[in-house]
Short mmCIF file of C-alpha atoms and ligand atoms in Angstrom, two decimals:
data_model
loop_
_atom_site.label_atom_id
_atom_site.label_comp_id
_atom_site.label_asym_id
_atom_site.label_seq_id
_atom_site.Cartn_x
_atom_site.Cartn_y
_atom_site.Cartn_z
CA UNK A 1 116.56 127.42 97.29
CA UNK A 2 113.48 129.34 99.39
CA UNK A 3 111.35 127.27 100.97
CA UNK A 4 108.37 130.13 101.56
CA UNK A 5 105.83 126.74 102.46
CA UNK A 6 107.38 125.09 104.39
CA UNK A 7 106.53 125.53 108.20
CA UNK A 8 109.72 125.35 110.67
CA UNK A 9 109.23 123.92 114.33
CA UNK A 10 111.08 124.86 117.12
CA UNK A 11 112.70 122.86 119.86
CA UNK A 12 109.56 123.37 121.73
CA UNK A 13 106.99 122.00 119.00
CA UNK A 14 109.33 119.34 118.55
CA UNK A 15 108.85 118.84 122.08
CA UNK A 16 105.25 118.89 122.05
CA UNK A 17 104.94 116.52 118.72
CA UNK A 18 106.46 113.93 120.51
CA UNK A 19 103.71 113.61 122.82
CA UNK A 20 101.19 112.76 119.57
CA UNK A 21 103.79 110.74 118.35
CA UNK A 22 104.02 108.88 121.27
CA UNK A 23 100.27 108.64 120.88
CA UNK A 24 100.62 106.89 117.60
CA UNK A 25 103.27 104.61 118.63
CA UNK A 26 100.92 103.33 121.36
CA UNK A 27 98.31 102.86 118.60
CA UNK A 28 100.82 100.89 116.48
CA UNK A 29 102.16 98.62 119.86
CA UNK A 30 98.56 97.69 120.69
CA UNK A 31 97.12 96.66 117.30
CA UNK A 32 99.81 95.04 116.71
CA UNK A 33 99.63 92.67 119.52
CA UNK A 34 96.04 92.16 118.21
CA UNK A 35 96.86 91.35 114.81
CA UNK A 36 95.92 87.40 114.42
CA UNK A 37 93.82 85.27 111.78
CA UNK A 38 90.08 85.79 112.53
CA UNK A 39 90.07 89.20 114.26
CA UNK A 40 88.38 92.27 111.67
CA UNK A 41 89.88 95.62 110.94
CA UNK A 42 86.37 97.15 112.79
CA UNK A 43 88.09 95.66 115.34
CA UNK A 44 91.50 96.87 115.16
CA UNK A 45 89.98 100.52 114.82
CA UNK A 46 88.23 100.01 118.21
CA UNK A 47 91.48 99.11 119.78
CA UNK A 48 92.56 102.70 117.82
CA UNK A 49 89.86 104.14 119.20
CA UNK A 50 90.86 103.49 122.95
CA UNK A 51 93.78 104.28 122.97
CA UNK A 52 93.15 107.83 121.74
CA UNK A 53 90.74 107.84 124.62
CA UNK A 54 92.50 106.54 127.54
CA UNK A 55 95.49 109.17 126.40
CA UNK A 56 93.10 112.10 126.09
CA UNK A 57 93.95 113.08 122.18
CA UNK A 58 91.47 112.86 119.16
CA UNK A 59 91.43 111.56 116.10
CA UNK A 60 93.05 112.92 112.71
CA UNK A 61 91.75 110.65 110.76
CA UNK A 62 87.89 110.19 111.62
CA UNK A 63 86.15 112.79 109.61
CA UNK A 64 88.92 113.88 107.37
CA UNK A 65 87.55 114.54 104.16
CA UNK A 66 84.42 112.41 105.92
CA UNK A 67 86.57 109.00 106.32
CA UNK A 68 84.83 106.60 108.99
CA UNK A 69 87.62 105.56 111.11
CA UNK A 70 90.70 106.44 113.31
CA UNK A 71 92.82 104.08 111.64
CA UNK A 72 93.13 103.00 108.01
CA UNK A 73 93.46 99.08 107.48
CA UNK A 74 94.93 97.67 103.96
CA UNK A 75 95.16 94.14 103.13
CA UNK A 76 97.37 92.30 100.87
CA UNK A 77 96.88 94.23 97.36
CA UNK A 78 95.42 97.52 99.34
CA UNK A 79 97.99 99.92 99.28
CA UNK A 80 96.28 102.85 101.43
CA UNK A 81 93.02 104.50 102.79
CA UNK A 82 91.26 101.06 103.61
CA UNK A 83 88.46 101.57 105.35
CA UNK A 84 88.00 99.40 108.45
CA UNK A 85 84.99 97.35 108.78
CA UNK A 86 83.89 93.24 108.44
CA UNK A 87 86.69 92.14 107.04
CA UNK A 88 88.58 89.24 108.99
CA UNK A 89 91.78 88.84 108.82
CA UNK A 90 93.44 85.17 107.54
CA UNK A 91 96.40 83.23 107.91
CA UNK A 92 98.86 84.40 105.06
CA UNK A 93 97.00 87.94 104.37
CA UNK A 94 99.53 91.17 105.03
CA UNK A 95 97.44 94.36 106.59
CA UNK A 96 98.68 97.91 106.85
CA UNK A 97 97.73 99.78 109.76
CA UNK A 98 98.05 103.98 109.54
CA UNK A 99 97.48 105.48 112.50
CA UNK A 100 97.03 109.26 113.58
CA UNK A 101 96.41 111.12 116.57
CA UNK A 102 96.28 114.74 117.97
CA UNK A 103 97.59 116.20 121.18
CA UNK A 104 97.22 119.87 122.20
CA UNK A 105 96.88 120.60 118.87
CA UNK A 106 100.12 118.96 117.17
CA UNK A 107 99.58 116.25 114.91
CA UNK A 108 101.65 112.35 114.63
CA UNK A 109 101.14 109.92 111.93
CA UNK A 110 102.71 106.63 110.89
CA UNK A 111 101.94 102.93 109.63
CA UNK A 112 103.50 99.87 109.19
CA UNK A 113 102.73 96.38 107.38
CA UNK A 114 102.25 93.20 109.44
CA UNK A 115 102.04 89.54 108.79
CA UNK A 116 99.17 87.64 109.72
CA UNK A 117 100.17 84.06 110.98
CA UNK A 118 102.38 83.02 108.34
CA UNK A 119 102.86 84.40 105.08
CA UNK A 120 104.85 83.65 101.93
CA UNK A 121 108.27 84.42 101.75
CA UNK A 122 107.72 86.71 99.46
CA UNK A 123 105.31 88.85 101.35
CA UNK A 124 107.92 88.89 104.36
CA UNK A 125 110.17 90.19 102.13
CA UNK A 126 107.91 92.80 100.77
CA UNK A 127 107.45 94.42 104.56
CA UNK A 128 111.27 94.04 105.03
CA UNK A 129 111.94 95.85 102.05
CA UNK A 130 109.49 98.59 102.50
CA UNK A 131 110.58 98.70 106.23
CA UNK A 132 114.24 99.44 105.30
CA UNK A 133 113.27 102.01 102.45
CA UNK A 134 112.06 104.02 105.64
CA UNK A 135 114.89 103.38 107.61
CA UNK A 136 117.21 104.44 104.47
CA UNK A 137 115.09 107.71 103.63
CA UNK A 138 115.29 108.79 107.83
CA UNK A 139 119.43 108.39 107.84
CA UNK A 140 119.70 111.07 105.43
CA UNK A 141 116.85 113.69 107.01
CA UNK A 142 120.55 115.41 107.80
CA UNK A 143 120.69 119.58 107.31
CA UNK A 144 122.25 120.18 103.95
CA UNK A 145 120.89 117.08 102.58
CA UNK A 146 118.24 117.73 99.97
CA UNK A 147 114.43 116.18 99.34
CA UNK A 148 115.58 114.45 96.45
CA UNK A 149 117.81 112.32 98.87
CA UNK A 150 114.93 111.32 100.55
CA UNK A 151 112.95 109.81 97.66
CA UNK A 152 116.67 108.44 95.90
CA UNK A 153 117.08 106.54 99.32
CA UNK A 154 113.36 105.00 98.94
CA UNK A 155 113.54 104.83 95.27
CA UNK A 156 117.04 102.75 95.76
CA UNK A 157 116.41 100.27 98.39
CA UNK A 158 113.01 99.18 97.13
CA UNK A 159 114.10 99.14 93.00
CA UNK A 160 117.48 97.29 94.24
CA UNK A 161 114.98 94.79 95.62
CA UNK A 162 112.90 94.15 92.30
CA UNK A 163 109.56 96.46 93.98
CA UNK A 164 108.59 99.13 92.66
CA UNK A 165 107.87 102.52 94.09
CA UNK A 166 103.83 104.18 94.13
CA UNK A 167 104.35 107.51 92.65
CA UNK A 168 100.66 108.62 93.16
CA UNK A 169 100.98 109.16 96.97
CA UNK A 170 103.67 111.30 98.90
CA UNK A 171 104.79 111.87 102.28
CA UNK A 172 104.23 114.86 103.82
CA UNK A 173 105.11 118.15 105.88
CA UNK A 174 103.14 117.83 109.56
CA UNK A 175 102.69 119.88 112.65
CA UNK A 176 99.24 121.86 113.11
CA UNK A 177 97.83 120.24 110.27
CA UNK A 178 98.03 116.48 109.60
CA UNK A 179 99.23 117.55 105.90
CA UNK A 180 100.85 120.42 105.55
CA UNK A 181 103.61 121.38 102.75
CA UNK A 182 105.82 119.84 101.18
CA UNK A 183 105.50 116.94 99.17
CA UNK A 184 107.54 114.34 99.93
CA UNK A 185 108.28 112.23 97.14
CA UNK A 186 109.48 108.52 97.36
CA UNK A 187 111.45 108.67 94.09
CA UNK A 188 114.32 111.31 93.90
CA UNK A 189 117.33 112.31 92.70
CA UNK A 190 120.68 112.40 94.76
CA UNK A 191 121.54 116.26 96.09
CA UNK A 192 118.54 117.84 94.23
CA UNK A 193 115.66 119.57 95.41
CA UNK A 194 114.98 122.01 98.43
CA UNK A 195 117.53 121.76 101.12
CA UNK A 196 116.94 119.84 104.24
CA UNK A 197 117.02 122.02 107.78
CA UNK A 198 116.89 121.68 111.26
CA UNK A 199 113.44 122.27 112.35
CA UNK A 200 111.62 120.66 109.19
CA UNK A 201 109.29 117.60 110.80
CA UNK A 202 108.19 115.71 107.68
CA UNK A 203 105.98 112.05 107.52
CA UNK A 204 108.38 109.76 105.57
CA UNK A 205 105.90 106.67 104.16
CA UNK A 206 107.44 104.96 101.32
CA UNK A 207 103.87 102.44 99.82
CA UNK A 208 105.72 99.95 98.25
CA UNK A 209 103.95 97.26 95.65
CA UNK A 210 105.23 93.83 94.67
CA UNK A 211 104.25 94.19 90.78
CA UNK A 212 103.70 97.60 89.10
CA UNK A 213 103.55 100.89 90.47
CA UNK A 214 100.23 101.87 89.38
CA UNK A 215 97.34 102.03 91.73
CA UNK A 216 93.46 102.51 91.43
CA UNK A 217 91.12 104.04 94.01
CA UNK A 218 87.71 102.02 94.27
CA UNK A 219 84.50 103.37 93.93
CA UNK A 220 84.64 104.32 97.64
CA UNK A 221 86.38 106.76 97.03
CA UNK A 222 88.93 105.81 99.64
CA UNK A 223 90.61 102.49 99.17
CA UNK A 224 93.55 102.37 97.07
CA UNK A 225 94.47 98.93 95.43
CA UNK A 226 97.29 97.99 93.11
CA UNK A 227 96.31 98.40 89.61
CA UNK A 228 97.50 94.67 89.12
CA UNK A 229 96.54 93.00 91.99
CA UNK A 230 100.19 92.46 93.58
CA UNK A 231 100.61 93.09 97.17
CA UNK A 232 101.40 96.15 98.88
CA UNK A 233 102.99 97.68 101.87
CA UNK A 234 103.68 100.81 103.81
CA UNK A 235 105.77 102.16 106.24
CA UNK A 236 105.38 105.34 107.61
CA UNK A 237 106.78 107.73 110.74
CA UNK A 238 107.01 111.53 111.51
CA UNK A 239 110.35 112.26 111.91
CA UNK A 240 111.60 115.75 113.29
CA UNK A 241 115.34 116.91 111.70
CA UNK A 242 117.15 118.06 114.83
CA UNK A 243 120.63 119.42 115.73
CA UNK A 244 121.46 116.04 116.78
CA UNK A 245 120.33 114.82 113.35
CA UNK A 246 116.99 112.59 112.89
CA UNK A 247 114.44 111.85 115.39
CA UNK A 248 111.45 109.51 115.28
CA UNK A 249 108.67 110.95 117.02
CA UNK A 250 106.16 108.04 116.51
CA UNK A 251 108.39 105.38 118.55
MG1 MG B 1 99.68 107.92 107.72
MG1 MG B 2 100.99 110.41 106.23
#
């Protein structure tokens, strides 16, 4: 099957991704450490914010489309785009954190879900799950694999669970562009689709709700909530398919 959209990277852009992943994984190490009852999203974008200074990259995410942040925070039944602002975190909440970040022009992106304090044993569960949908969707980013592998690896883990999958919102091609073609579906069939090569650098994020798989977007026009109020969580990394199979860029 052609592929006429999709945008190969060489060992060299590989190379040079790593250095916004890297980027992004420092984003993700650093809010995380902040992440405690009483602290506000504003001020887990701030923490966003210097990091992208002190490392000399900018921001993806702060003025895409006009959004007001370099980081996108999602509590408990947000599943993505939350905007950060007053809100506080609390003891037992769940927050997503999606990070991005740009170095000489090559673009990283991932997000994961943490606790905050302690949470329900069901919420724990929900990041685990989502966590290992990721994990299961990177071991097959093999050449000769397909895209439908991909999304039956997500699909699998997280339906084998009792979560379902959100079908609205995709992973994603990346390099020069923060989203650049192809979809990336999280639901898939085994062995179909286009093949999988060496060279293809795709953001994996499996959003994964507790109840149904349907989703609304507020009147902000950003934030994305589950349709029926059920928790939600995401996982996301750029991931590079190499000769030496998978690689994790954002780590
Ligand atoms: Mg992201
Ligand atoms: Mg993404």
């Amino acid at each position: 099957m052609r592929r006429p959209e999709v945008r190969t990277k060489s060992p060299a852009d590989i190379a040079a991704m790593r250095k916004a992943g890297r980027v992004v994984a420092e984003m993700h190490e650093r809010i995380r450490a902040a992440i405690r009852p009483g602290v506000t999203t504003g001020e887990l974008d701030a923490i966003g914010q210097q990091v992208i200074a002190e490392r000399g990259a900018s921001s993806n995410f702060l003025g895409y489309h006009g959004f007001p942040a370099v980081i996108c925070t999602s509590p408990n039944s947000v599943v993505v785009h939350g905007i950060p602002g007053e809100y506080r975190l609390q003891e037992g909440d769940i927050i997503s954190i999606d990070c991005g970040a740009v170095v000489d022009g090559w673009h990283g992106d991932a997000a994961f879900t943490a606790p905050v304090g302690s949470v329900s044993a069901g919420a724990l569960r929900l990041i685990e799950v989502t966590k290992a949908a990721l994990c299961a969707a990177v071991e097959v980013m093999i050449p000769g694999k397909r895209m439908g592998d991909i999304g039956a690896a997500v699909q699998r883990t997280v339906e084998t669970a009792g979560f379902s999958v959100v079908r609205d919102y995709t992973g994603h091609g990346i390099g020069r562009a923060m989203h650049e073609l192809p979809n990336v579906p999280n639901i898939g069939r085994p062995g179909r689709g286009p093949e999988l090569r060496v060279g293809d650098v795709f953001a994996i994020e499996p959003m994964v709700n507790a109840g149904s798989p349907e989703v609304v977007e507020l009147d902000d026009g950003w934030t994305v909530v589950t349709e029926d109020g059920s928790l939600s969580a995401h996982f996301e990394h750029t991931v590079a398919i190499t000769d030496d199979g998978p690689e994790i860029l954002t780590c």
